[in-house]
Backbone as JSON, one array per atom type, in Angstrom:
{
  "sequence": "XXXXXXXXXXXXXXXXXXXXXXXXXXXXXXXXXXXXXXXXXXXXXXXXXXXXXXXXXXXXXXXXXXXXXXXXXXXXXXXXXXXXXXXXXXXXXXXXXXXXXXXXXXXXXXXXXXXXXXXXXXXXXXXXXXXXXXXXXXXXXXXXXXXXXXXXXXXXXXXXXXXXXXXXXXXXXXXXXXXXXXXXXXXXXXXXXXXXXXXXXXXXXXXXXXXXXXXXXXXXXXXXXXXXXXXXXXXXXXXXXXXXXXXXXXXXXXXXXXXXXXXXXXXXXXXXXXXXX",
  "N": [[65.72, -14.15, -78.75], [66.88, -11.38, -76.69], [69.7, -10.45, -74.62], [69.62, -8.76, -71.66], [70.69, -5.09, -71.63], [71.94, -4.0, -69.57], [73.19, -6.11, -68.17], [75.83, -8.63, -67.85], [77.62, -8.62, -71.04], [76.76, -10.4, -74.0], [71.04, -10.31, -76.9], [70.45, -17.19, -70.63], [77.98, -22.69, -61.22], [80.21, -24.81, -60.56], [81.63, -27.46, -62.73], [81.68, -30.06, -61.32], [81.6, -32.85, -61.75], [81.4, -35.22, -63.98], [78.29, -36.02, -65.51], [76.46, -39.26, -65.58], [75.54, -41.26, -68.41], [72.3, -41.35, -69.58], [69.76, -43.28, -68.32], [67.31, -45.77, -68.99], [65.17, -45.34, -67.51], [65.41, -42.52, -66.84], [65.08, -41.48, -69.31], [62.25, -41.65, -69.51], [59.26, -40.48, -70.35], [56.71, -38.26, -68.67], [54.3, -38.12, -65.88], [55.19, -40.63, -64.61], [57.82, -40.65, -64.53], [59.95, -39.66, -62.06], [61.18, -37.12, -62.12], [59.32, -35.33, -63.25], [57.13, -34.15, -61.48], [55.76, -31.83, -61.19], [54.74, -28.76, -59.32], [53.25, -28.52, -56.2], [49.75, -27.96, -56.19], [49.68, -26.33, -58.25], [48.96, -26.12, -61.92], [49.48, -28.87, -64.34], [51.66, -28.69, -67.12], [51.9, -29.38, -70.66], [54.71, -30.03, -73.12], [54.28, -28.52, -75.41], [52.79, -26.36, -74.44], [54.61, -25.19, -72.62], [56.65, -24.35, -74.78], [55.21, -22.38, -75.91], [54.66, -20.36, -74.11], [57.45, -19.89, -73.63], [57.87, -18.76, -76.28], [55.92, -16.58, -76.18], [56.99, -14.9, -74.09], [59.27, -14.39, -75.22], [58.61, -12.81, -77.43], [57.33, -10.42, -76.36], [59.61, -9.32, -75.09], [61.3, -9.03, -77.38], [59.41, -7.11, -78.88], [59.73, -5.15, -77.16], [62.4, -4.43, -77.35], [62.94, -3.82, -80.22], [60.52, -2.35, -81.12], [59.28, -0.66, -78.96], [61.65, 0.15, -77.95], [62.77, 1.7, -80.17], [61.01, 3.64, -80.45], [61.56, 5.2, -78.23], [64.4, 5.65, -78.6], [65.44, 5.56, -80.87], [67.22, 3.41, -82.95], [68.83, 2.92, -80.76], [68.29, 1.11, -78.99], [69.5, -0.63, -77.25], [70.36, 0.39, -74.85], [71.37, 0.98, -71.48], [69.5, 0.68, -68.47], [69.96, 2.77, -66.81], [70.37, 4.93, -68.63], [67.72, 4.89, -69.57], [66.21, 6.08, -67.55], [66.78, 8.42, -67.57], [65.2, 9.54, -69.3], [63.08, 11.21, -69.24], [60.93, 12.28, -70.36], [59.51, 10.42, -71.99], [58.09, 8.86, -70.11], [55.99, 7.08, -69.61], [56.37, 5.11, -71.75], [58.8, 4.51, -71.07], [58.57, 3.0, -68.78], [56.85, 1.04, -69.84], [58.59, -0.27, -71.54], [60.48, -1.26, -69.83], [58.99, -3.16, -68.11], [58.13, -4.79, -70.04], [60.93, -5.98, -70.72], [61.34, -7.11, -68.42], [59.76, -9.09, -68.1], [60.43, -10.54, -70.4], [62.64, -11.93, -69.66], [62.23, -14.31, -68.82], [62.09, -15.75, -70.96], [64.77, -17.27, -72.15], [65.68, -18.9, -70.37], [63.7, -20.82, -70.15], [63.92, -22.06, -72.92], [66.34, -23.01, -72.72], [65.99, -25.06, -70.9], [64.21, -26.49, -72.41], [65.78, -27.26, -74.26], [67.67, -29.07, -73.14], [65.66, -31.06, -72.58], [65.15, -31.69, -74.91], [67.62, -32.85, -76.12], [67.98, -35.04, -74.29], [66.16, -36.7, -74.92], [65.98, -37.07, -77.86], [66.03, -38.76, -81.07], [68.37, -38.27, -82.75], [70.74, -36.69, -82.41], [72.4, -35.4, -83.9], [70.89, -34.42, -86.19], [69.36, -32.95, -84.74], [71.19, -30.9, -83.94], [71.81, -30.1, -86.78], [69.4, -28.68, -87.16], [69.27, -26.49, -85.61], [71.47, -25.31, -86.36], [71.01, -24.72, -88.79], [68.64, -22.8, -88.68], [69.82, -21.1, -87.47], [71.53, -19.9, -89.13], [69.34, -19.08, -90.94], [68.25, -17.24, -89.48], [69.94, -15.12, -89.16], [70.04, -12.9, -90.71], [67.5, -11.4, -90.33], [67.64, -11.18, -87.5], [69.74, -9.43, -87.28], [68.68, -7.12, -88.76], [66.34, -6.6, -87.1], [67.5, -5.98, -84.78], [69.72, -4.6, -84.91], [69.48, -2.97, -87.19], [70.66, -3.54, -89.58], [71.42, -5.51, -92.12], [73.89, -7.09, -91.79], [75.54, -7.63, -89.19], [78.24, -8.44, -87.51], [79.36, -8.51, -84.93], [77.82, -9.71, -83.19], [75.5, -12.51, -82.58], [72.63, -14.52, -83.33], [70.45, -16.33, -81.01], [70.28, -19.07, -81.91], [72.56, -19.94, -82.27], [73.99, -20.1, -79.77], [72.34, -21.88, -78.51], [73.12, -24.29, -80.14], [75.75, -24.43, -79.6], [75.29, -24.98, -76.71], [74.27, -27.52, -76.97], [76.5, -28.91, -78.33], [78.22, -28.74, -75.96], [76.71, -30.4, -74.06], [76.9, -32.71, -75.42], [79.66, -33.22, -75.25], [79.82, -33.52, -72.49], [78.43, -35.85, -72.11], [80.13, -37.5, -73.68], [82.55, -37.48, -72.59], [81.94, -38.4, -69.85], [83.74, -40.05, -68.23], [85.77, -38.56, -67.53], [86.61, -36.09, -65.92], [88.45, -33.88, -66.15], [88.41, -33.52, -68.95], [85.93, -33.21, -69.51], [85.57, -30.53, -68.11], [87.36, -29.02, -69.58], [86.27, -29.28, -72.21], [83.49, -28.2, -72.08], [84.18, -25.78, -71.18], [85.54, -24.89, -73.68], [83.37, -24.46, -75.31], [81.86, -22.66, -73.99], [83.91, -20.77, -74.5], [83.85, -20.46, -77.26], [81.42, -19.27, -77.54], [81.45, -16.9, -76.58], [83.7, -15.9, -78.22], [82.43, -15.72, -80.77], [80.27, -14.08, -80.13], [77.6, -14.8, -79.16], [74.11, -14.52, -78.79], [73.45, -14.19, -75.09], [75.86, -15.31, -74.81], [78.8, -16.69, -73.39], [77.79, -17.1, -70.84], [75.15, -18.3, -71.44], [75.78, -20.83, -72.66], [76.94, -22.25, -70.14], [74.85, -21.95, -68.82], [73.14, -23.92, -69.8], [74.57, -26.07, -69.64], [74.62, -26.44, -66.82], [72.11, -27.04, -66.21], [71.73, -29.36, -67.71], [73.68, -31.07, -66.16], [72.24, -31.15, -63.59], [69.97, -32.45, -64.01], [68.89, -34.6, -63.03], [67.84, -34.16, -60.44], [65.19, -32.29, -59.47], [65.17, -30.57, -57.43], [67.86, -29.5, -56.81], [68.34, -28.58, -59.67], [66.47, -26.42, -59.86], [67.26, -24.77, -57.71], [70.21, -23.99, -58.16], [69.86, -23.27, -60.67], [68.27, -21.19, -60.61], [69.71, -19.65, -58.8], [72.02, -19.02, -60.48], [70.72, -17.4, -62.31], [70.4, -14.82, -60.95], [71.31, -12.39, -61.47], [69.8, -11.4, -63.58], [67.14, -9.91, -62.78], [64.13, -10.83, -63.1], [64.45, -13.48, -64.17], [64.66, -15.91, -62.67], [61.87, -16.77, -62.13], [61.3, -18.17, -64.14], [61.29, -20.76, -63.56], [59.14, -21.29, -62.37], [57.01, -22.03, -64.48], [58.65, -24.02, -65.71], [58.73, -26.01, -63.9], [56.4, -26.76, -63.65], [55.94, -28.4, -65.65], [54.84, -31.58, -67.28], [56.5, -33.41, -68.74], [55.46, -34.3, -71.02], [54.86, -34.19, -74.57], [52.64, -33.26, -75.46], [49.9, -32.35, -78.11], [50.71, -33.22, -81.1], [52.73, -31.1, -83.38], [53.63, -29.42, -86.23], [57.07, -29.97, -86.8], [58.81, -27.83, -87.5], [57.5, -25.48, -86.99], [57.74, -24.01, -84.63], [60.48, -23.34, -84.81], [60.63, -22.08, -86.84], [59.1, -19.54, -86.12], [60.97, -17.78, -85.02], [62.83, -16.66, -86.84], [60.76, -15.19, -88.5], [59.15, -13.7, -86.69], [60.98, -11.86, -86.11], [61.28, -10.54, -88.47], [58.86, -9.5, -88.78], [58.85, -7.61, -86.65], [60.78, -5.95, -87.38], [59.86, -4.73, -89.68], [57.57, -3.35, -88.5], [59.19, -1.67, -87.26], [60.32, -0.03, -89.05], [58.45, 1.73, -90.0], [57.71, 3.26, -88.08]],
  "CA": [[65.76, -13.27, -77.53], [68.25, -10.36, -76.58], [70.22, -10.24, -73.45], [69.69, -7.26, -71.02], [71.53, -4.37, -71.85], [72.79, -3.46, -68.26], [73.73, -7.28, -67.94], [76.83, -8.74, -68.69], [77.43, -8.73, -72.66], [76.89, -11.7, -75.0], [71.13, -9.48, -77.16], [70.63, -17.2, -69.41], [78.23, -23.97, -60.6], [81.42, -25.56, -60.76], [81.57, -28.55, -63.24], [82.72, -30.97, -60.65], [81.39, -34.44, -61.83], [80.4, -35.55, -65.36], [77.07, -36.88, -65.21], [76.32, -40.53, -66.31], [74.52, -41.51, -69.32], [70.89, -41.38, -69.26], [69.34, -44.73, -68.02], [65.88, -45.87, -69.66], [64.08, -44.69, -66.64], [65.8, -41.16, -66.91], [64.78, -40.9, -70.52], [61.02, -41.95, -69.66], [58.51, -39.22, -69.92], [55.52, -38.02, -68.03], [54.37, -38.55, -64.38], [55.83, -42.15, -64.08], [59.21, -40.5, -64.03], [59.84, -38.72, -60.85], [61.54, -35.51, -62.71], [57.93, -34.8, -63.57], [55.91, -34.13, -60.66], [55.14, -30.57, -60.78], [54.65, -28.28, -57.96], [51.98, -29.0, -55.72], [48.88, -27.0, -56.0], [49.83, -25.7, -59.41], [48.37, -27.3, -62.98], [50.89, -29.37, -65.1], [51.55, -28.28, -68.62], [52.75, -30.21, -71.5], [55.83, -29.31, -73.59], [53.84, -27.51, -76.17], [52.34, -25.2, -73.63], [55.82, -24.69, -72.39], [57.14, -23.61, -75.78], [54.42, -21.17, -76.18], [55.06, -19.47, -72.85], [58.9, -19.08, -74.06], [57.51, -17.83, -77.56], [55.3, -15.27, -76.08], [57.6, -14.14, -73.36], [60.37, -13.86, -76.29], [58.04, -11.97, -78.35], [57.28, -9.41, -75.57], [61.04, -8.84, -75.0], [61.92, -8.44, -78.6], [58.69, -5.91, -79.06], [60.17, -3.98, -76.09], [63.6, -3.87, -77.8], [62.62, -3.46, -81.28], [59.52, -1.64, -81.37], [59.33, 0.62, -77.97], [63.04, 0.97, -77.92], [62.97, 2.58, -81.34], [60.25, 4.85, -80.08], [62.55, 5.77, -77.22], [65.88, 5.85, -78.77], [65.62, 5.51, -82.53], [67.98, 2.05, -83.14], [69.82, 2.67, -79.5], [67.24, 0.42, -77.75], [70.18, -1.48, -76.05], [70.99, 1.32, -73.89], [71.14, 0.5, -70.1], [68.47, 1.16, -67.65], [70.32, 4.2, -66.38], [69.84, 5.82, -69.62], [66.41, 4.82, -69.77], [65.52, 6.43, -66.63], [66.98, 9.84, -67.92], [64.2, 9.75, -70.39], [61.84, 11.83, -68.55], [59.77, 12.9, -71.29], [58.94, 9.16, -72.44], [57.97, 7.95, -68.98], [55.08, 5.99, -69.92], [57.09, 4.34, -72.56], [59.59, 3.95, -70.26], [57.72, 1.82, -67.82], [56.37, -0.05, -70.71], [59.97, -0.72, -71.92], [61.16, -1.82, -68.58], [58.17, -4.1, -67.7], [58.33, -5.73, -71.01], [62.07, -6.41, -70.64], [61.47, -7.85, -67.41], [58.87, -10.36, -68.48], [61.15, -11.38, -71.45], [63.91, -12.62, -69.1], [61.81, -15.7, -68.6], [62.34, -16.71, -72.18], [65.87, -17.82, -72.34], [65.74, -20.22, -69.36], [62.67, -22.13, -70.57], [64.43, -22.41, -74.01], [67.68, -23.85, -72.33], [65.49, -26.17, -70.22], [63.67, -27.4, -73.47], [67.04, -27.75, -75.06], [68.0, -30.07, -72.29], [65.07, -32.04, -72.79], [65.27, -32.28, -76.36], [68.88, -33.67, -76.24], [68.01, -36.11, -73.64], [64.96, -37.55, -75.63], [65.94, -37.1, -79.3], [66.65, -40.04, -81.62], [69.39, -38.2, -83.61], [71.52, -35.33, -81.88], [73.21, -35.08, -85.33], [69.74, -33.76, -87.02], [68.77, -31.66, -83.7], [72.09, -29.84, -84.1], [71.98, -29.37, -88.01], [68.32, -27.85, -87.46], [69.6, -25.45, -84.81], [72.5, -24.31, -87.08], [70.13, -24.14, -90.13], [67.72, -21.85, -88.4], [70.84, -20.05, -86.95], [71.98, -19.05, -90.41], [68.53, -18.37, -91.57], [67.74, -16.08, -88.73], [70.86, -13.99, -88.77], [69.79, -11.53, -91.17], [66.19, -10.95, -89.72], [68.0, -10.74, -86.19], [70.62, -8.21, -87.63], [67.8, -6.11, -89.15], [65.52, -6.26, -86.31], [68.2, -5.73, -83.67], [70.81, -3.49, -85.29], [69.08, -2.12, -88.25], [71.39, -3.69, -90.63], [71.58, -7.08, -92.71], [74.75, -7.91, -91.47], [76.29, -7.25, -88.11], [79.33, -9.34, -87.39], [79.78, -8.69, -83.48], [76.65, -10.15, -82.24], [74.99, -13.52, -83.22], [71.32, -14.87, -82.84], [70.45, -17.22, -79.81], [70.23, -20.27, -82.17], [73.92, -20.31, -82.11], [73.96, -20.29, -78.41], [71.78, -23.3, -78.14], [73.84, -25.16, -80.81], [76.93, -24.7, -78.73], [75.1, -25.54, -75.67], [74.23, -28.76, -77.42], [77.67, -29.18, -78.28], [78.66, -28.98, -74.65], [76.08, -31.51, -73.49], [77.81, -33.84, -76.23], [81.03, -33.43, -74.58], [79.62, -33.9, -71.15], [78.14, -37.26, -72.32], [81.27, -38.42, -74.26], [83.72, -37.48, -71.6], [81.73, -38.67, -68.71], [84.46, -40.89, -67.55], [86.87, -37.99, -67.28], [86.35, -34.69, -65.39], [89.3, -32.87, -66.8], [88.13, -33.39, -70.41], [84.62, -32.65, -69.29], [85.69, -29.12, -67.73], [87.79, -28.38, -70.59], [85.28, -29.31, -73.54], [82.58, -27.52, -71.88], [84.82, -24.45, -71.2], [85.88, -24.58, -75.0], [82.25, -24.32, -75.91], [81.91, -21.34, -73.38], [84.74, -19.82, -74.93], [83.35, -20.29, -78.73], [80.15, -18.37, -77.78], [82.0, -15.42, -76.1], [84.47, -15.25, -79.19], [81.52, -15.54, -81.7], [79.44, -12.8, -79.64], [76.18, -14.98, -79.57], [73.26, -14.08, -77.66], [73.64, -14.76, -73.74], [77.21, -15.71, -74.79], [79.28, -17.78, -72.53], [76.99, -17.64, -69.87], [73.89, -19.01, -72.03], [76.22, -22.29, -72.75], [77.07, -22.62, -69.12], [73.45, -22.41, -68.02], [72.6, -25.02, -70.51], [75.31, -27.35, -69.12], [74.28, -26.47, -65.61], [70.74, -27.6, -66.42], [72.11, -30.75, -68.02], [74.28, -31.59, -65.08], [71.47, -31.1, -62.78], [68.79, -32.72, -64.68], [68.23, -35.78, -62.31], [67.37, -33.62, -59.25], [64.46, -31.21, -59.54], [65.27, -29.58, -56.28], [69.0, -28.81, -57.34], [68.26, -27.99, -60.85], [65.91, -25.36, -59.45], [68.0, -23.94, -56.92], [71.34, -23.69, -58.76], [69.3, -22.57, -62.06], [67.71, -19.95, -60.24], [70.87, -18.75, -58.42], [72.51, -18.56, -61.67], [69.92, -16.09, -63.2], [69.94, -13.88, -60.14], [71.79, -11.16, -62.36], [68.6, -10.97, -64.32], [66.1, -9.83, -61.51], [63.0, -11.91, -63.13], [64.67, -14.51, -64.73], [64.4, -17.04, -61.71], [60.54, -16.82, -62.36], [60.94, -18.96, -65.27], [61.36, -21.97, -62.96], [57.63, -21.86, -62.05], [56.62, -22.73, -65.42], [59.41, -25.23, -65.87], [58.4, -27.02, -62.75], [54.88, -27.37, -63.89], [56.14, -29.12, -66.93], [54.72, -32.84, -66.81], [57.17, -34.38, -69.34], [54.9, -34.91, -72.05], [54.99, -33.56, -75.64], [51.15, -32.53, -76.07], [49.54, -32.51, -79.27], [51.54, -33.16, -82.33], [52.6, -29.98, -84.31], [54.75, -29.33, -87.31], [58.46, -29.83, -86.16], [59.47, -26.65, -87.78], [56.88, -24.5, -86.49], [58.41, -23.43, -83.32], [61.62, -23.02, -85.31], [60.31, -20.87, -87.89], [58.49, -18.32, -85.63], [61.98, -16.83, -84.61], [63.25, -15.35, -87.81], [59.54, -14.59, -88.86], [58.53, -12.55, -86.05], [62.0, -10.73, -86.11], [61.19, -9.79, -89.64], [57.5, -8.54, -88.79], [58.78, -6.37, -85.73], [61.71, -5.09, -88.02], [59.13, -4.06, -90.62], [57.08, -2.31, -88.0], [60.07, -0.34, -86.7], [60.64, 1.03, -90.23], [57.3, 2.78, -90.46], [57.4, 4.41, -87.02]],
  "C": [[67.22, -12.34, -77.64], [68.64, -10.4, -75.16], [70.11, -8.81, -72.77], [70.84, -6.34, -71.32], [72.64, -4.02, -70.62], [73.39, -4.86, -67.54], [75.09, -7.53, -68.57], [76.67, -9.14, -70.35], [77.45, -10.17, -73.21], [77.55, -11.75, -76.32], [71.45, -9.1, -77.47], [70.82, -18.53, -69.21], [79.44, -24.42, -61.02], [81.19, -27.03, -61.59], [82.58, -29.62, -62.67], [82.72, -32.19, -61.05], [80.74, -34.37, -63.18], [79.28, -36.63, -65.05], [76.88, -38.35, -66.19], [75.6, -40.47, -67.41], [73.2, -41.86, -68.94], [70.41, -42.97, -69.22], [67.97, -44.67, -68.72], [64.96, -45.42, -68.86], [64.26, -43.05, -66.69], [65.04, -40.58, -68.35], [63.01, -41.04, -70.79], [60.26, -40.5, -69.49], [57.31, -39.02, -69.25], [55.76, -38.29, -66.45], [55.14, -39.4, -63.71], [57.25, -41.7, -63.53], [59.33, -39.35, -62.93], [60.59, -37.14, -60.99], [60.43, -34.86, -62.93], [57.06, -34.66, -62.75], [55.35, -32.88, -60.54], [55.3, -30.04, -59.36], [53.25, -28.27, -57.41], [51.08, -27.57, -55.6], [48.71, -26.08, -57.57], [49.55, -26.56, -60.59], [49.78, -27.78, -63.53], [50.59, -28.97, -66.67], [52.37, -29.14, -69.38], [54.1, -29.48, -72.28], [55.35, -28.14, -74.7], [53.49, -26.22, -75.78], [53.69, -24.32, -73.02], [56.76, -23.88, -73.44], [56.34, -22.48, -76.14], [54.51, -20.12, -75.35], [56.76, -18.9, -73.15], [58.66, -18.29, -75.18], [57.12, -16.51, -77.01], [56.26, -14.31, -75.04], [59.07, -13.5, -74.39], [59.9, -12.74, -76.98], [57.48, -10.68, -77.58], [58.48, -8.61, -75.26], [61.38, -8.24, -76.41], [60.79, -7.29, -79.03], [59.34, -4.81, -78.43], [61.42, -3.43, -76.93], [63.45, -3.3, -79.33], [61.7, -2.22, -81.59], [59.34, -0.41, -80.24], [60.8, 1.14, -77.86], [63.37, 1.79, -79.02], [62.29, 3.54, -81.05], [60.89, 5.71, -79.1], [63.82, 6.46, -77.78], [66.26, 5.93, -80.3], [66.14, 3.6, -82.57], [68.9, 1.98, -81.78], [68.87, 2.18, -78.45], [68.08, -0.44, -76.76], [70.87, -0.7, -75.15], [70.75, 0.71, -72.34], [70.07, 1.17, -69.52], [68.67, 2.74, -66.96], [70.17, 5.14, -67.35], [68.6, 5.87, -69.76], [65.74, 5.79, -68.8], [65.89, 8.06, -66.72], [66.11, 10.41, -68.86], [62.88, 10.22, -69.78], [60.55, 12.05, -69.34], [59.16, 11.66, -71.89], [58.76, 8.27, -71.07], [57.19, 6.8, -68.9], [55.65, 4.78, -70.76], [58.38, 3.56, -71.86], [59.52, 2.72, -69.33], [57.38, 0.95, -68.62], [57.43, -1.05, -71.02], [60.4, -1.8, -70.71], [60.39, -3.26, -68.07], [58.15, -5.22, -68.71], [59.74, -6.52, -71.0], [62.23, -7.68, -69.65], [60.66, -9.37, -67.52], [59.57, -11.2, -69.67], [62.29, -11.81, -70.84], [63.66, -14.01, -68.8], [61.96, -16.49, -69.78], [63.42, -17.71, -72.18], [66.04, -19.19, -71.57], [64.76, -21.16, -69.6], [63.45, -22.64, -71.91], [65.55, -23.29, -73.77], [66.93, -25.2, -71.61], [64.73, -27.06, -71.42], [64.75, -27.95, -74.35], [67.68, -29.09, -74.52], [67.39, -31.35, -72.68], [64.98, -32.72, -73.99], [66.62, -33.18, -76.41], [68.76, -35.04, -75.54], [67.1, -37.34, -74.18], [65.14, -37.8, -77.14], [66.81, -38.34, -79.96], [68.07, -39.7, -82.22], [69.98, -36.71, -83.06], [72.16, -34.77, -83.08], [72.03, -34.11, -86.07], [69.4, -32.91, -85.89], [70.08, -30.59, -84.19], [72.21, -29.13, -85.51], [70.49, -28.51, -88.02], [68.6, -26.66, -86.68], [70.54, -24.79, -85.91], [71.8, -24.04, -88.44], [69.23, -22.9, -89.9], [68.59, -20.73, -87.92], [71.14, -18.98, -88.06], [70.56, -18.42, -91.07], [67.83, -17.22, -90.73], [68.62, -14.96, -88.43], [70.4, -12.76, -89.44], [68.45, -10.76, -90.81], [66.76, -10.58, -88.41], [68.79, -9.39, -86.38], [69.64, -7.07, -87.98], [66.87, -5.73, -87.92], [66.29, -5.56, -85.21], [69.11, -4.45, -83.72], [70.39, -2.7, -86.43], [70.07, -2.21, -89.61], [71.49, -4.98, -91.09], [72.55, -7.81, -92.12], [75.61, -7.18, -90.21], [77.0, -8.32, -87.21], [79.54, -9.74, -85.84], [78.96, -9.4, -82.67], [75.85, -11.22, -82.97], [73.6, -14.15, -82.48], [71.4, -16.05, -81.87], [70.65, -18.91, -80.45], [71.6, -20.82, -82.07], [74.6, -20.41, -80.58], [73.55, -21.89, -78.17], [72.55, -24.44, -78.68], [75.2, -25.65, -80.03], [76.84, -25.27, -77.12], [74.84, -27.1, -75.74], [75.45, -29.32, -77.55], [78.62, -29.57, -76.84], [78.03, -30.18, -73.99], [76.54, -32.96, -74.09], [78.81, -34.12, -75.62], [80.74, -33.87, -73.16], [79.34, -35.52, -71.2], [79.23, -38.09, -72.59], [82.37, -38.48, -73.48], [83.3, -37.69, -70.1], [82.6, -39.18, -67.65], [85.9, -39.82, -67.01], [86.67, -36.41, -66.92], [87.19, -33.65, -66.01], [88.85, -32.57, -68.39], [86.69, -32.5, -70.34], [84.55, -31.07, -68.98], [86.18, -28.3, -69.14], [86.89, -28.31, -71.86], [84.25, -28.22, -73.31], [82.87, -26.06, -71.98], [85.3, -23.77, -72.71], [84.61, -23.77, -75.5], [81.64, -22.83, -75.36], [82.52, -20.2, -74.38], [84.3, -19.44, -76.57], [82.23, -19.17, -78.64], [80.59, -17.02, -77.48], [82.75, -14.93, -77.14], [83.28, -14.78, -80.33], [80.39, -14.38, -81.35], [77.97, -13.35, -79.74], [75.25, -14.58, -78.25], [73.18, -14.74, -76.4], [75.12, -15.14, -73.75], [77.63, -16.96, -73.88], [78.49, -18.26, -71.47], [75.73, -18.64, -70.27], [74.52, -20.59, -71.86], [76.43, -22.91, -71.35], [75.97, -22.95, -68.39], [72.91, -23.47, -68.53], [73.38, -26.27, -69.61], [75.05, -27.62, -67.88], [72.99, -27.44, -65.55], [70.76, -29.27, -66.74], [72.7, -31.51, -66.77], [73.32, -32.11, -63.95], [70.22, -31.66, -62.94], [67.88, -33.9, -63.6], [67.63, -35.35, -60.97], [66.52, -32.08, -59.37], [65.02, -30.07, -58.62], [66.79, -28.62, -56.67], [68.94, -27.95, -58.55], [67.61, -26.43, -60.76], [66.57, -24.44, -58.66], [69.02, -23.34, -57.4], [70.86, -22.92, -60.0], [69.06, -21.28, -61.67], [68.77, -18.94, -59.78], [71.6, -18.25, -59.43], [72.27, -17.48, -62.43], [69.82, -15.08, -62.26], [70.31, -12.56, -60.78], [70.71, -10.73, -63.06], [67.62, -11.11, -63.48], [65.17, -10.83, -61.97], [62.89, -13.03, -63.55], [64.39, -15.9, -63.99], [62.95, -17.65, -61.55], [60.42, -17.89, -63.34], [61.02, -20.19, -64.48], [59.87, -22.44, -62.49], [56.98, -22.51, -63.29], [57.22, -24.26, -66.0], [59.21, -26.32, -64.85], [56.87, -27.57, -62.83], [54.87, -28.15, -65.26], [56.0, -30.75, -66.42], [55.58, -33.94, -67.74], [56.7, -35.05, -70.51], [55.0, -34.0, -73.31], [53.8, -32.42, -75.88], [50.85, -32.87, -77.33], [50.66, -32.26, -80.32], [51.59, -31.94, -83.15], [53.7, -30.08, -85.28], [55.78, -29.08, -86.63], [59.18, -28.53, -86.37], [58.86, -25.48, -87.61], [57.3, -23.52, -85.56], [59.91, -22.64, -83.86], [61.53, -21.76, -86.18], [59.72, -19.67, -87.4], [59.73, -17.45, -85.2], [62.38, -15.93, -85.77], [61.82, -14.62, -88.3], [59.2, -13.51, -87.95], [59.74, -11.31, -85.91], [61.88, -9.76, -87.42], [59.89, -8.64, -89.39], [57.89, -7.23, -87.91], [59.97, -5.29, -86.5], [60.79, -4.27, -88.84], [58.33, -2.83, -90.03], [57.93, -1.01, -87.57], [60.3, 0.62, -87.78], [59.7, 1.77, -90.47], [57.05, 3.55, -89.18], [58.28, 5.62, -87.06]]
}
């Protein structure tokens, strides 16, 4: 996923009290856990469906960036919307691009929520971190090709590294839960690392993941504070609709690496399409 060009560059609450370690009840999945009650009147969805929603919104966003953006501006797809509005000769493409990017804003918040869920329930945080870093490395060349038109672009890194730093921030929150100062400093260090490395969504992405983790025991506050943090990306708060429909179950078992592999593969396909336009 690529952050909006007219938003703070990275491309989605003060850390007042460290959260205690998860209790057995908080680790329980499914409707028996009050964290998974859904929204009255809306159907419940499992984890696989939520992942598919995240993938589809990301695909729509990246198609706009790589394919539609190439048709509009060559490889200057990351131009701000003020520049897009000057493209009067491509008004239909302009509207298409804008709508697709707005839909794409839902992707990162859902991935951030799924990362928090994965961290809470994983049997091995180390293995989880290694998978994120492995696919971050695998995805970097496809990401640079699709987004920047070159196999190596050192100033901006793909979102897997943001997620890995978000995972590190949650580890710090858990480890230093008895020390407010250490929690703030360690999470701040993870945010700073994301900013220095130029990861997608940058420091904000890590902060947002930490925010969702801090508020994970309260559906109300996670939704309110999470949506408020996303207001700078107009449609991003709408991501909490499918998030709140999540029933806490995984769904049908699928190969573990299928969802991971989709990221670099779809970027390669989109890059190939852009090359022939």
